PDB file of C-alpha atoms in Angstrom:
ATOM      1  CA  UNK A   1      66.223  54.125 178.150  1.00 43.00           C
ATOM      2  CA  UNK A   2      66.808  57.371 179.664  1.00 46.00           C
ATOM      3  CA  UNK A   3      68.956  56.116 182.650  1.00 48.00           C
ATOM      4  CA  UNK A   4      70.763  54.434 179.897  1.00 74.00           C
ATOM      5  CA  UNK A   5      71.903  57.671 177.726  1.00 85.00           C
ATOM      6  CA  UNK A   6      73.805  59.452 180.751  1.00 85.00           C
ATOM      7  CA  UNK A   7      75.201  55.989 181.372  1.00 90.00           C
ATOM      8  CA  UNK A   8      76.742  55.940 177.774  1.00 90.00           C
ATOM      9  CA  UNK A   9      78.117  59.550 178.095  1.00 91.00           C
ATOM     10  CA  UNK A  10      79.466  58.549 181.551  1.00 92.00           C
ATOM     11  CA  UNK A  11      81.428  55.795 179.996  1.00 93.00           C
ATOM     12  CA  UNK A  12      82.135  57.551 177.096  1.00 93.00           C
ATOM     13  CA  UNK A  13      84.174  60.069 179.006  1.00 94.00           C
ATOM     14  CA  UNK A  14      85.742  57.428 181.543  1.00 95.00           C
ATOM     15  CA  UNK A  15      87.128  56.110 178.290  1.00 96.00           C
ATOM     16  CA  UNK A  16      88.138  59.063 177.828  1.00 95.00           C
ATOM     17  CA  UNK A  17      89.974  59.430 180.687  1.00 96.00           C
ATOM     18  CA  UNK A  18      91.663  56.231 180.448  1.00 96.00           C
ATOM     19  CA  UNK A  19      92.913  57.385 176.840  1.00 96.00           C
ATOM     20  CA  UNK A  20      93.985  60.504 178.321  1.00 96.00           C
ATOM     21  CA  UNK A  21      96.219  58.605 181.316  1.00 96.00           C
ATOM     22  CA  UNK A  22      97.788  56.574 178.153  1.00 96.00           C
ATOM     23  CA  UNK A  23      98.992  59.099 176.461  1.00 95.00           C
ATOM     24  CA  UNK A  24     100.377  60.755 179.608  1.00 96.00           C
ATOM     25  CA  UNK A  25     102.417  57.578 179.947  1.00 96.00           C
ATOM     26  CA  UNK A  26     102.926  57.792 175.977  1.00 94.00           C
ATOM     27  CA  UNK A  27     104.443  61.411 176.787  1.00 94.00           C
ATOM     28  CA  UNK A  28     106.516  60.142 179.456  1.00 95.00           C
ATOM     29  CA  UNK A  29     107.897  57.346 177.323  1.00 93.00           C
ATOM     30  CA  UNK A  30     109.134  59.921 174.803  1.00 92.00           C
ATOM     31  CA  UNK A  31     110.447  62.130 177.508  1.00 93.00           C
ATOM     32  CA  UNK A  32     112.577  58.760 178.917  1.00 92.00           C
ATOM     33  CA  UNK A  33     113.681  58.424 175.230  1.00 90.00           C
ATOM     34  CA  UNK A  34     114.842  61.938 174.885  1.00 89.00           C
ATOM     35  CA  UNK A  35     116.679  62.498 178.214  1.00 90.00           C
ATOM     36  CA  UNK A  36     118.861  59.345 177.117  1.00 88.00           C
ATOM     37  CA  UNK A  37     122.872  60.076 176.755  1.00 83.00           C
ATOM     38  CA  UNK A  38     122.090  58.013 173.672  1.00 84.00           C
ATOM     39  CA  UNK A  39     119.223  58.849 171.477  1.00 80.00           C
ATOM     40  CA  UNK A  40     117.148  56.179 169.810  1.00 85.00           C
ATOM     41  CA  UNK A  41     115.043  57.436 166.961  1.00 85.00           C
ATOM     42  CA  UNK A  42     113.474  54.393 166.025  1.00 89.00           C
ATOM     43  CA  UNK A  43     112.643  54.452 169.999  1.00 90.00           C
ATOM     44  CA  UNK A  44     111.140  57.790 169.379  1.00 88.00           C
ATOM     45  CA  UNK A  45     109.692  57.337 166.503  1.00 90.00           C
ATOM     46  CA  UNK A  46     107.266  54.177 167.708  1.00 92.00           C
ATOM     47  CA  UNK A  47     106.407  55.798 170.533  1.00 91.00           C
ATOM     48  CA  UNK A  48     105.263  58.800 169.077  1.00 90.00           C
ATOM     49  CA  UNK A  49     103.385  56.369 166.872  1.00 92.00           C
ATOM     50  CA  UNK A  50     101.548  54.776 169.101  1.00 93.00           C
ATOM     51  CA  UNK A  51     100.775  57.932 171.055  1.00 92.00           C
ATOM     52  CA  UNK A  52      99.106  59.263 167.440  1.00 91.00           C
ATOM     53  CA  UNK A  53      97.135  56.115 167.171  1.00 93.00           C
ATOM     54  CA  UNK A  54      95.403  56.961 170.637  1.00 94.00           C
ATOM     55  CA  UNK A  55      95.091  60.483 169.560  1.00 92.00           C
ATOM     56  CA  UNK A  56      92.982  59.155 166.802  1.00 93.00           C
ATOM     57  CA  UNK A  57      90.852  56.962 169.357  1.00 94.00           C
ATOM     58  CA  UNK A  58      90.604  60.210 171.190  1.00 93.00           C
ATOM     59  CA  UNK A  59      89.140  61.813 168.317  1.00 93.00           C
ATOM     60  CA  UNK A  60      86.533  59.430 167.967  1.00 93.00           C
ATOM     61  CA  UNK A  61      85.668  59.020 171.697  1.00 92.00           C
ATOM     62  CA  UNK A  62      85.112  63.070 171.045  1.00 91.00           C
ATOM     63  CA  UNK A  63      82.825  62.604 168.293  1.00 91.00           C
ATOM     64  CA  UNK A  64      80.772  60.031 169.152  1.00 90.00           C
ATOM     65  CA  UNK A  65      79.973  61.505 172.177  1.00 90.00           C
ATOM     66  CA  UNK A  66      79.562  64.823 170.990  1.00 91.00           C
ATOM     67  CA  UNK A  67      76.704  63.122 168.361  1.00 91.00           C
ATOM     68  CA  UNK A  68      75.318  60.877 171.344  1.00 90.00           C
ATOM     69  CA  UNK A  69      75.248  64.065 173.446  1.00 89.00           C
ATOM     70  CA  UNK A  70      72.906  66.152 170.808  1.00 90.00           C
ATOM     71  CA  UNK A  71      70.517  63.741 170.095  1.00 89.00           C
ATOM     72  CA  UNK A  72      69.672  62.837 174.107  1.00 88.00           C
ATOM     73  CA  UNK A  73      70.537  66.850 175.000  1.00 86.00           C
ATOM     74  CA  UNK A  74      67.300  68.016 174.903  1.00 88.00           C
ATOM     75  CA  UNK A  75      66.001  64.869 177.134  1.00 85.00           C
ATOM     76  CA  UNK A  76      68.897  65.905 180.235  1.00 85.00           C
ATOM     77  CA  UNK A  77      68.435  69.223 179.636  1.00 85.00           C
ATOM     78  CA  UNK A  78      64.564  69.237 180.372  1.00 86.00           C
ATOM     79  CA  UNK A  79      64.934  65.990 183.210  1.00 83.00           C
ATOM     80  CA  UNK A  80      67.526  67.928 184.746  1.00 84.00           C
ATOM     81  CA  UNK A  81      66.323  67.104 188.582  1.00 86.00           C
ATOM     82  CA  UNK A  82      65.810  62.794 187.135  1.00 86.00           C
ATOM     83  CA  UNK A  83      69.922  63.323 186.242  1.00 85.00           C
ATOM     84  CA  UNK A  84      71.067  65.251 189.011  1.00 89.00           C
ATOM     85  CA  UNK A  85      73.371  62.926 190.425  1.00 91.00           C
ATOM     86  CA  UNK A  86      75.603  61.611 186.849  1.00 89.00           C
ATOM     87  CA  UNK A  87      75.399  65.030 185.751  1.00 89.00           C
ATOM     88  CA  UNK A  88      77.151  66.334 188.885  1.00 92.00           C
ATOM     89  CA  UNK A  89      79.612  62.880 187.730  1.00 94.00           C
ATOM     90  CA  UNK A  90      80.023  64.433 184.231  1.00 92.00           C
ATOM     91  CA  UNK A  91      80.843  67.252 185.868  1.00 94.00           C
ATOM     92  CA  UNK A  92      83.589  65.817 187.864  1.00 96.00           C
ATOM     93  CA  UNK A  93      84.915  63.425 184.857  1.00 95.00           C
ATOM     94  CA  UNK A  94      84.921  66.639 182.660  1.00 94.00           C
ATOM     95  CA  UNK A  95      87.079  68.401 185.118  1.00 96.00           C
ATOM     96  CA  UNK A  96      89.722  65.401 185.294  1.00 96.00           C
ATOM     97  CA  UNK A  97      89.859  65.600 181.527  1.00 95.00           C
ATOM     98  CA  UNK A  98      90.902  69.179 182.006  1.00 95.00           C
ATOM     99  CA  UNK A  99      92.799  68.254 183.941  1.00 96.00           C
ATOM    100  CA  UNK A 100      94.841  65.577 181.907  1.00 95.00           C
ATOM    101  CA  UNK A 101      95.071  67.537 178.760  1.00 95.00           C
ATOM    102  CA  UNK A 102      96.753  70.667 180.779  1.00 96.00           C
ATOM    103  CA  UNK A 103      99.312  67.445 181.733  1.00 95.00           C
ATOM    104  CA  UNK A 104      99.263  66.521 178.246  1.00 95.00           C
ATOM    105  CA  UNK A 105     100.062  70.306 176.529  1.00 94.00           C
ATOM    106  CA  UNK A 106     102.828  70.602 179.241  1.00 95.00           C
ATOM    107  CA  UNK A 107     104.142  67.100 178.434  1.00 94.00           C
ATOM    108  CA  UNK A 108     104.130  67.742 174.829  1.00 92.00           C
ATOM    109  CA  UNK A 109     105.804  71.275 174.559  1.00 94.00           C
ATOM    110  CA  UNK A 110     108.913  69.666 177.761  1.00 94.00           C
ATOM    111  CA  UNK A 111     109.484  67.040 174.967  1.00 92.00           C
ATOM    112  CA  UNK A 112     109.608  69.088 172.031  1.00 92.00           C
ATOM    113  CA  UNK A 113     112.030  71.427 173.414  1.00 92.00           C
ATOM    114  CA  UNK A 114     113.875  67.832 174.451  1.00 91.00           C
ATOM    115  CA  UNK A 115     113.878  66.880 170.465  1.00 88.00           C
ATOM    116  CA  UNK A 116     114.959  70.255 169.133  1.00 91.00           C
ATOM    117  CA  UNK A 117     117.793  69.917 171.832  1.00 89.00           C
ATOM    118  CA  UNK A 118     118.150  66.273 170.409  1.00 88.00           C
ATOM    119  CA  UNK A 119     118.166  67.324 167.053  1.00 86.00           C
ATOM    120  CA  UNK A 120     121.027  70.254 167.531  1.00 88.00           C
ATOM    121  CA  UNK A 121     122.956  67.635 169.559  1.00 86.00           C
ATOM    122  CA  UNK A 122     122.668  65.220 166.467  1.00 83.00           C
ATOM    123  CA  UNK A 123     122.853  67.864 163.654  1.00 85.00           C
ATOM    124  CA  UNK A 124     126.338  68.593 165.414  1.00 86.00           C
ATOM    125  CA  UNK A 125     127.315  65.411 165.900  1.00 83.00           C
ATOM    126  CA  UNK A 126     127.345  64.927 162.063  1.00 83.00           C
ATOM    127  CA  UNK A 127     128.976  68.448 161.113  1.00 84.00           C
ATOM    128  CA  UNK A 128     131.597  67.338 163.126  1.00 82.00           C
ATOM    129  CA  UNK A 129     131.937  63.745 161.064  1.00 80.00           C
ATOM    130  CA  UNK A 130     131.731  65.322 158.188  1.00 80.00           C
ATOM    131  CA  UNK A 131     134.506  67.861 158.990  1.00 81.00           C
ATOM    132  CA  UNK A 132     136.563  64.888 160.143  1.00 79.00           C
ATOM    133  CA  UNK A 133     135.763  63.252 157.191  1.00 83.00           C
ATOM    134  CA  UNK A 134     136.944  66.197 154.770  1.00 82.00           C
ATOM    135  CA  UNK A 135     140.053  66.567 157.332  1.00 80.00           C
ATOM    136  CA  UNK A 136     141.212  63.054 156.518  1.00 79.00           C
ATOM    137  CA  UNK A 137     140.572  63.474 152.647  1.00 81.00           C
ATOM    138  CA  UNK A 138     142.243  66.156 152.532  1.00 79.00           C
ATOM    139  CA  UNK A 139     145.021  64.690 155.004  1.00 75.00           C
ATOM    140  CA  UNK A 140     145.272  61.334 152.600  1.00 76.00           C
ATOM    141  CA  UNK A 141     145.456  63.648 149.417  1.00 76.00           C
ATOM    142  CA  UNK A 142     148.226  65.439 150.598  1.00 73.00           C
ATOM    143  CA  UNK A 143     149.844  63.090 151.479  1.00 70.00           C
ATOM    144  CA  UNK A 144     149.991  61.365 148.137  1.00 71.00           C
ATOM    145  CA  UNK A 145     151.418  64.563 146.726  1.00 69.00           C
ATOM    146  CA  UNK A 146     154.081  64.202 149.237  1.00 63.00           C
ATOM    147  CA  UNK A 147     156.075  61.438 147.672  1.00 62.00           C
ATOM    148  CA  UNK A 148     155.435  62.901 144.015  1.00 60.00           C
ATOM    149  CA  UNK A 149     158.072  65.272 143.320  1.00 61.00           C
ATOM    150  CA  UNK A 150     158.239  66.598 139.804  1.00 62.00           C
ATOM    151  CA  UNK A 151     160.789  66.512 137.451  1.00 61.00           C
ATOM    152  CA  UNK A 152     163.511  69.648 138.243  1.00 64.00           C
ATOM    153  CA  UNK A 153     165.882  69.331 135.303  1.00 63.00           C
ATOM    154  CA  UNK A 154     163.960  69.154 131.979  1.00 62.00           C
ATOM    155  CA  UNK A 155     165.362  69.585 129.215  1.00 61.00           C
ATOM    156  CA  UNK A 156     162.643  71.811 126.792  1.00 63.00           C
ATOM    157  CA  UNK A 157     165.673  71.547 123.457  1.00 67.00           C
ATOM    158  CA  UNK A 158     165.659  68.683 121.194  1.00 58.00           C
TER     159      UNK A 158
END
């Protein structure tokens, strides 16, 4: 049994890790999407969907081990010497995920300054339709008036 509960909290962070490298590719999806001459929201937006749906298996990898770690704690802490070898592991495996959420955080803040460019691109993009829009109104309205010339010789005396 106690071999077994640094076993669980070694494969409780590898699973980690392998959530982590998703949503790196998750991150790098979005980034694709964003850098495109023609952006795709609904693209975007499942992306960024599935990314939050790992983020939510990420937050339960975090608390189960986080529970798993303080009820066995005491046991690794005190066996320190019988676990020398997965704690170094942990050690290692904690330092990846480091590692991958720096990646992550850097990812994340590239592609929101990508969407706010996005979004200015597209936010202009339909001020300028709309001021086309109110140029041909107004274009078509005059125009009407054009032909409609009102009457010069009335005669106000009956």
């Amino acid at each position: 049994m106690e071999q077994n509960c640094a076993q669980i909290l070694i494969q409780s962070l590898e699973k980690k890790i392998q959530v982590l490298e998703e949503i790196i590719r998750q991150n790098n999806e979005q980034e694709r999407i964003l850098r495109q001459e023609e952006f795709d929201m609904d693209a975007l937006e499942a992306a960024i969907d599935e990314q939050s749906g790992l983020i939510g298996e990420l937050d339960k990898l975090d608390s189960g081990f986080e529970s798993f770690y303080e009820r066995v704690r005491e046991d690794i802490t005190v066996h320190k010497d019988k676990y020398r070898n997965e704690i170094a592991y942990m050690k290692e495996l904690i330092q990846k995920i480091t590692d991958k959420v720096v990646t992550i955080n850097t990812g994340s803040a590239r592609n929101k300054a990508l969407a706010e460019q996005q979004f200015q691109k597209e936010k202009r993009h339909i001020q300028q339709s709309v001021s086309k829009t109110k140029v041909a109104r107004n274009y078509y309205n005059n125009m009407n008036n054009l032909n409609h010339v009102a009457p010069q010789f009335y005669d106000n005396k009956k």
